[in-house]
Short mmCIF file of C-alpha atoms in Angstrom, two decimals:
data_model
loop_
_atom_site.label_atom_id
_atom_site.label_comp_id
_atom_site.label_asym_id
_atom_site.label_seq_id
_atom_site.Cartn_x
_atom_site.Cartn_y
_atom_site.Cartn_z
CA MET A 16 153.78 58.49 54.51
CA LEU A 17 150.70 56.37 53.78
CA GLU A 18 151.08 52.95 52.17
CA ILE A 19 148.51 50.69 50.59
CA GLN A 20 149.16 47.02 49.83
CA PHE A 21 146.67 45.64 47.32
CA LEU A 22 145.82 42.02 48.07
CA GLY A 23 142.93 41.46 45.65
CA THR A 24 142.00 43.66 42.69
CA SER A 25 139.38 41.76 40.67
CA ALA A 26 135.73 42.73 40.38
CA SER A 27 132.99 40.23 41.23
CA ALA A 28 134.97 37.01 40.64
CA PRO A 29 138.65 36.05 40.69
CA THR A 30 140.80 35.56 37.59
CA ALA A 31 143.99 33.59 37.04
CA HIS A 32 146.01 36.61 38.18
CA ARG A 33 143.63 38.63 40.36
CA SER A 34 141.98 37.76 43.66
CA LEU A 35 138.86 39.36 45.09
CA SER A 36 138.74 42.75 46.76
CA SER A 37 141.07 43.40 49.66
CA ALA A 38 143.74 45.95 50.56
CA VAL A 39 145.76 47.00 53.60
CA VAL A 40 146.39 50.66 54.41
CA MET A 41 149.45 51.14 56.61
CA PHE A 42 150.68 54.11 58.62
CA ASP A 43 153.44 53.67 61.18
CA ALA A 44 152.33 50.74 63.34
CA GLU A 45 148.66 50.99 62.34
CA ARG A 46 147.17 48.63 59.75
CA PHE A 47 143.66 48.67 58.32
CA LEU A 48 142.39 45.78 56.21
CA ILE A 49 139.78 47.12 53.80
CA ASP A 50 137.40 44.38 52.67
CA CYS A 51 138.19 40.69 52.80
CA GLY A 52 137.27 38.87 49.61
CA GLU A 53 137.69 35.15 49.11
CA GLY A 54 141.36 34.12 49.36
CA THR A 55 142.50 37.17 51.32
CA GLN A 56 144.44 35.25 53.97
CA ARG A 57 146.55 33.52 51.31
CA GLN A 58 147.29 36.89 49.74
CA ILE A 59 148.36 38.20 53.14
CA LEU A 60 150.88 35.36 53.34
CA ARG A 61 152.12 35.94 49.79
CA SER A 62 152.55 39.66 50.41
CA GLY A 63 154.81 39.10 53.40
CA ILE A 64 152.99 41.58 55.65
CA GLY A 65 151.82 38.82 57.98
CA PHE A 66 148.88 38.72 60.37
CA ARG A 67 150.31 40.53 63.38
CA ARG A 68 148.83 43.98 64.02
CA LEU A 69 146.23 43.31 61.31
CA ASP A 70 143.51 43.76 63.90
CA LYS A 71 141.20 46.32 62.27
CA VAL A 72 138.96 45.32 59.34
CA LEU A 73 136.97 48.04 57.56
CA LEU A 74 134.21 46.76 55.26
CA THR A 75 132.82 48.84 52.41
CA HIS A 76 129.58 46.84 52.02
CA ARG A 77 127.91 43.45 52.39
CA HIS A 78 128.37 41.89 48.93
CA LEU A 79 130.03 38.50 49.15
CA ASP A 80 132.98 39.33 46.91
CA HIS A 81 134.02 41.81 49.62
CA ILE A 82 133.42 39.78 52.80
CA LEU A 83 133.57 36.04 52.09
CA GLY A 84 137.25 35.79 53.04
CA LEU A 85 136.39 36.80 56.60
CA GLY A 86 135.38 33.23 57.39
CA GLY A 87 138.81 31.81 56.66
CA LEU A 88 140.63 34.75 58.21
CA ALA A 89 138.63 34.56 61.43
CA SER A 90 139.13 30.79 61.62
CA THR A 91 142.89 31.17 61.22
CA PHE A 92 142.89 33.97 63.76
CA GLY A 93 141.07 31.75 66.25
CA ARG A 94 143.55 28.90 65.80
CA TRP A 95 146.88 30.71 65.54
CA GLU A 96 146.21 33.48 68.03
CA ALA A 97 148.55 35.69 66.00
CA MET A 98 146.60 38.72 67.22
CA GLU A 99 145.16 39.55 70.59
CA SER A 100 141.89 40.78 69.09
CA MET A 101 140.13 41.52 65.83
CA GLU A 102 137.65 44.33 65.24
CA ILE A 103 135.40 44.11 62.17
CA TRP A 104 133.88 47.48 61.31
CA GLY A 105 130.95 47.93 58.94
CA SER A 106 127.49 49.36 58.53
CA PRO A 107 124.76 47.59 60.54
CA ASP A 108 123.50 46.05 57.30
CA THR A 109 126.96 44.68 56.47
CA LEU A 110 127.54 43.35 59.98
CA SER A 111 124.26 41.43 59.94
CA ARG A 112 125.66 39.33 57.11
CA VAL A 113 129.06 39.00 58.78
CA ARG A 114 127.31 37.80 61.93
CA ASP A 115 125.65 35.00 59.96
CA LEU A 116 128.99 34.08 58.42
CA MET A 117 130.65 33.86 61.81
CA LYS A 118 127.92 31.48 63.01
CA VAL A 119 128.93 29.10 60.24
CA VAL A 120 132.66 29.40 61.02
CA PHE A 121 132.32 29.04 64.79
CA HIS A 122 128.96 28.29 66.44
CA PRO A 123 125.63 30.08 67.04
CA ASP A 124 126.80 31.72 70.26
CA TRP A 125 130.17 32.75 68.78
CA GLU A 126 129.75 36.35 70.00
CA SER A 127 130.68 35.16 73.46
CA ASN A 128 134.23 35.17 72.05
CA GLU A 129 135.51 38.49 73.35
CA ARG A 130 138.51 38.49 71.01
CA ILE A 131 136.38 39.16 67.90
CA ALA A 132 134.18 42.25 67.93
CA LEU A 133 131.70 43.55 65.38
CA VAL A 134 131.70 47.35 65.49
CA PRO A 135 128.82 49.26 63.82
CA MET A 136 130.13 52.09 61.69
CA GLU A 137 128.39 55.18 60.35
CA PRO A 138 129.80 58.01 58.23
CA GLY A 139 132.18 60.12 60.30
CA LEU A 140 135.40 59.73 62.25
CA VAL A 141 136.19 56.07 62.97
CA PHE A 142 139.81 56.21 64.17
CA GLU A 143 142.24 58.88 65.32
CA ASN A 144 145.62 59.13 66.98
CA LYS A 145 148.21 61.90 67.16
CA LYS A 146 149.37 61.37 63.59
CA VAL A 147 146.48 60.15 61.45
CA ALA A 148 142.69 60.28 61.23
CA VAL A 149 140.36 57.87 59.41
CA GLU A 150 136.87 58.85 58.33
CA ALA A 151 134.10 56.85 56.69
CA PHE A 152 131.80 58.45 54.13
CA ALA A 153 128.63 57.26 52.40
CA VAL A 154 128.86 55.88 48.87
CA GLU A 155 125.97 55.06 46.53
CA HIS A 156 125.95 51.48 45.20
CA ARG A 157 122.92 49.40 44.20
CA HIS A 158 120.69 50.57 47.06
CA THR A 159 123.12 48.88 49.47
CA PRO A 160 124.61 50.76 52.45
CA CYS A 161 128.17 51.34 51.28
CA LEU A 162 131.14 53.26 52.65
CA GLY A 163 134.40 54.74 51.43
CA PHE A 164 137.34 55.71 53.61
CA LEU A 165 139.50 58.79 53.95
CA PHE A 166 142.94 58.46 55.53
CA GLU A 167 144.63 61.75 56.34
CA GLU A 168 147.93 62.46 58.03
CA LYS A 169 147.70 65.31 60.47
CA ALA A 170 149.65 68.48 59.77
CA ARG A 171 153.22 68.41 61.03
CA ARG A 172 155.65 71.13 62.06
CA ARG A 173 159.35 70.76 61.41
CA PHE A 174 161.68 71.12 64.39
CA LEU A 175 163.95 74.14 63.84
CA GLN A 176 167.25 73.00 65.30
CA GLU A 177 169.02 76.31 64.74
CA ARG A 178 166.36 78.20 66.70
CA ALA A 179 166.49 75.64 69.51
CA ASP A 180 170.29 75.99 69.67
CA ALA A 181 169.97 79.77 69.86
CA LEU A 182 167.47 79.50 72.72
CA GLY A 183 169.72 77.14 74.64
CA VAL A 184 167.48 74.08 74.47
CA PRO A 185 169.66 71.09 75.40
CA PHE A 186 169.73 67.89 73.38
CA GLY A 187 167.63 65.12 74.87
CA PRO A 188 164.09 64.74 76.24
CA GLU A 189 163.50 68.49 76.33
CA ARG A 190 163.49 68.64 72.54
CA SER A 191 161.22 65.60 72.35
CA GLU A 192 158.75 67.33 74.65
CA LEU A 193 158.69 70.38 72.40
CA VAL A 194 158.10 68.24 69.32
CA ARG A 195 155.15 66.63 71.11
CA GLY A 196 153.71 70.09 71.69
CA ASN A 197 154.59 70.51 75.34
CA PRO A 198 156.38 73.58 76.77
CA ILE A 199 159.59 73.11 78.79
CA THR A 200 161.40 75.17 81.43
CA LEU A 201 165.15 75.65 81.17
CA PRO A 202 167.46 75.58 84.24
CA SER A 203 167.58 79.39 83.94
CA GLY A 204 163.84 79.49 84.58
CA ARG A 205 162.96 80.54 81.06
CA THR A 206 159.93 78.80 79.52
CA ILE A 207 160.19 77.67 75.90
CA GLN A 208 156.97 77.17 73.99
CA PRO A 209 156.66 74.65 71.11
CA THR A 210 155.88 77.54 68.76
CA ASP A 211 159.33 78.97 69.53
CA VAL A 212 161.11 76.04 67.86
CA LEU A 213 158.60 74.60 65.38
CA GLY A 214 158.10 75.72 61.80
CA ASN A 215 154.80 76.39 60.04
CA PRO A 216 152.34 73.47 59.80
CA THR A 217 152.80 71.25 56.73
CA ALA A 218 149.82 69.25 55.50
CA GLY A 219 150.11 65.48 55.57
CA ALA A 220 149.16 63.00 52.86
CA LYS A 221 145.49 62.39 52.03
CA LEU A 222 144.29 59.04 50.65
CA CYS A 223 140.71 58.36 49.56
CA PHE A 224 139.64 54.74 49.10
CA VAL A 225 136.46 53.94 47.18
CA SER A 226 135.39 50.51 45.98
CA ASP A 227 132.02 49.93 44.28
CA VAL A 228 130.24 53.19 43.53
CA GLY A 229 127.35 54.13 41.28
CA ARG A 230 127.60 57.94 41.22
CA THR A 231 130.51 60.33 41.59
CA GLY A 232 128.62 63.52 42.37
CA PRO A 233 128.57 63.12 46.17
CA LEU A 234 132.31 62.36 46.18
CA HIS A 235 133.57 65.68 44.82
CA LYS A 236 133.86 67.50 48.12
CA ILE A 237 135.31 64.49 49.92
CA VAL A 238 138.14 63.68 47.50
CA GLN A 239 139.00 67.30 46.62
CA GLY A 240 142.76 67.79 46.52
CA ALA A 241 143.61 64.26 47.67
CA ASP A 242 147.16 63.04 47.09
CA LEU A 243 145.76 59.66 46.06
CA LEU A 244 142.33 58.51 44.93
CA VAL A 245 141.80 54.74 44.82
CA ILE A 246 138.58 53.85 43.00
CA GLU A 247 137.00 51.09 40.94
CA GLY A 248 137.79 50.34 37.29
CA THR A 249 135.03 47.82 36.62
CA TYR A 250 133.49 49.03 33.36
CA LEU A 251 134.58 51.02 30.32
CA ASP A 252 132.45 53.85 28.99
CA ARG A 253 131.23 51.75 26.05
CA ASP A 254 129.39 49.61 28.62
CA ARG A 255 128.05 52.51 30.67
CA GLN A 256 124.47 51.21 30.55
CA LEU A 257 125.64 47.89 31.97
CA ALA A 258 127.60 49.78 34.62
CA GLN A 259 124.50 51.74 35.56
CA ASP A 260 122.40 48.56 35.75
CA PHE A 261 124.83 47.03 38.25
CA GLY A 262 125.44 50.19 40.28
CA HIS A 263 128.95 51.05 39.04
CA ILE A 264 130.67 54.01 37.41
CA THR A 265 132.86 53.77 34.33
CA VAL A 266 136.60 54.26 34.11
CA ALA A 267 135.97 57.53 32.29
CA ALA A 268 133.76 58.77 35.12
CA ALA A 269 136.44 57.87 37.68
CA ALA A 270 139.10 59.73 35.70
CA LYS A 271 136.87 62.79 35.25
CA LEU A 272 136.25 62.82 39.01
CA ALA A 273 140.02 62.81 39.61
CA ARG A 274 140.52 65.68 37.15
CA ARG A 275 137.70 67.84 38.47
CA THR A 276 138.70 67.42 42.10
CA GLU A 277 142.39 68.08 41.38
CA VAL A 278 143.68 64.90 42.98
CA ARG A 279 147.36 64.23 42.37
CA HIS A 280 147.26 60.51 41.60
CA LEU A 281 144.57 58.08 40.47
CA VAL A 282 144.78 54.33 41.12
CA LEU A 283 142.22 51.97 39.60
CA HIS A 284 141.42 48.66 41.30
CA HIS A 285 138.34 46.35 41.32
CA ILE A 286 139.12 45.62 37.68
CA GLY A 287 136.49 44.23 35.30
CA ARG A 288 137.43 40.86 33.78
CA ARG A 289 136.09 41.64 30.33
CA TYR A 290 138.81 44.18 29.46
CA HIS A 291 142.51 44.30 28.69
CA ILE A 292 144.47 46.53 31.04
CA ARG A 293 145.62 48.67 28.12
CA GLU A 294 141.97 49.50 27.32
CA ILE A 295 141.36 50.65 30.87
CA LEU A 296 144.52 52.76 30.91
CA GLU A 297 143.73 54.35 27.55
CA GLU A 298 140.28 55.42 28.70
CA ALA A 299 141.51 56.70 32.06
CA ARG A 300 144.42 58.67 30.62
CA GLN A 301 142.22 60.44 28.12
CA HIS A 302 140.82 62.37 31.09
CA PHE A 303 143.53 62.01 33.74
CA PRO A 304 147.05 61.29 32.47
CA ASN A 305 148.42 60.46 35.93
CA ALA A 306 146.42 57.22 36.28
CA ILE A 307 147.61 53.66 36.91
CA VAL A 308 145.98 50.24 37.17
CA VAL A 309 147.29 48.14 40.05
CA GLY A 310 147.57 44.39 40.25
CA ASP A 311 147.48 41.96 43.15
CA LEU A 312 150.28 42.45 45.68
CA ASP A 313 151.32 45.82 44.25
CA ARG A 314 152.22 48.37 46.90
CA VAL A 315 151.73 52.13 46.58
CA ARG A 316 153.31 54.75 48.85
CA ILE A 317 152.26 58.37 48.98
CA ARG A 318 153.70 61.40 50.71
CA ALA A 319 152.17 64.86 50.66
CA GLN A 320 153.32 66.85 47.64
CA ALA A 321 155.66 64.05 46.49
CA PRO A 322 155.63 61.62 43.56
CA LEU A 323 153.76 58.38 44.01
CA GLU A 324 155.90 55.29 44.59
CA TRP A 325 154.59 52.15 42.87
CA ASP A 326 156.18 48.84 43.83
CA ARG A 327 154.86 46.38 41.26
CA TRP A 328 154.67 42.73 42.23
CA ALA A 329 155.14 41.63 38.61
CA ARG A 330 158.46 43.46 38.41
CA ARG A 331 159.64 41.88 41.64
CA ARG A 332 158.73 38.39 40.46
CA SER A 333 159.89 38.51 36.86
CA ARG A 334 161.59 40.75 34.36
CA ARG A 335 158.49 40.49 32.23
CA PRO A 336 155.27 41.87 33.73
CA VAL A 337 152.50 39.34 34.25
CA GLN A 338 149.64 40.05 31.83
CA ASP A 339 145.96 39.50 32.48
CA PRO A 340 144.40 36.69 30.46
CA GLU A 341 142.25 37.30 27.42
CA PRO A 342 138.96 38.99 28.32
CA THR A 343 135.98 36.75 28.92
CA SER A 344 132.30 37.30 28.35
CA ALA A 345 131.69 37.46 32.09
CA GLY A 346 130.94 40.80 33.70
CA ALA A 347 130.99 42.18 37.22
#
């Protein structure tokens, strides 16, 4: 199961109910903070997930609404020592701006601090363990180096207990070894291979995270068949020229991408302040009925070939959902 906790879901500037871009993707003990807009550390506290194990930060691009919260987070990290280390991953262009920010927070020679590391990131595999892989991919946005992220559970094979019983595999560490893919030898001398007691491979969940993006064409192959596509909802189609001017797609374009690539669920974040949520949902669902708009502190869980679970912060806090304020004339 992959989980994503949305910390900030507003585009460009905060609103009364939405903070700037930030989200945490969680899988087992691994946590990945994607972007760190202004106010992120307070949202972490409000969410209840805490700072421990939040040691990997993946940045989509260098715009300030996506990185300005790093100053406060790094300062808190340096004081509280809640984590042993922090790695901030981004394109070289993004990290050059982060480096300048860290000089303000700490001092000019701050990079002598071995507990905070800036890690250059290019499209390709950025993290892998036995259960999950994380890849970065290039995204077009206002002539700025920008990345999206693909989180994919590795295929799993169910342990066939009946077959193991029939083969005489005892309960205990022997079965654990087989699940891990290692052969065992029974007291009789017979060797049991993992394939003898494991079922056919079952694909894991696939989550694609995209923030600011100006063109969907290059994304089709990447997001094809994803269980969950998370992508921006900054502009409606009636403002498509404005969206193009600022390097964004429209909600309609995001929904059409989801439909054409046969993703199972569409989640819109990075929400434009000029619109009511109902307008965004109406446009999205014209092209992709299985679309939702998340709010700050909402949590989404996804399993392969299973319904999406949406834990809404507004429902937890009140019987009446919190509504966004009236739209303003400001844009993203």
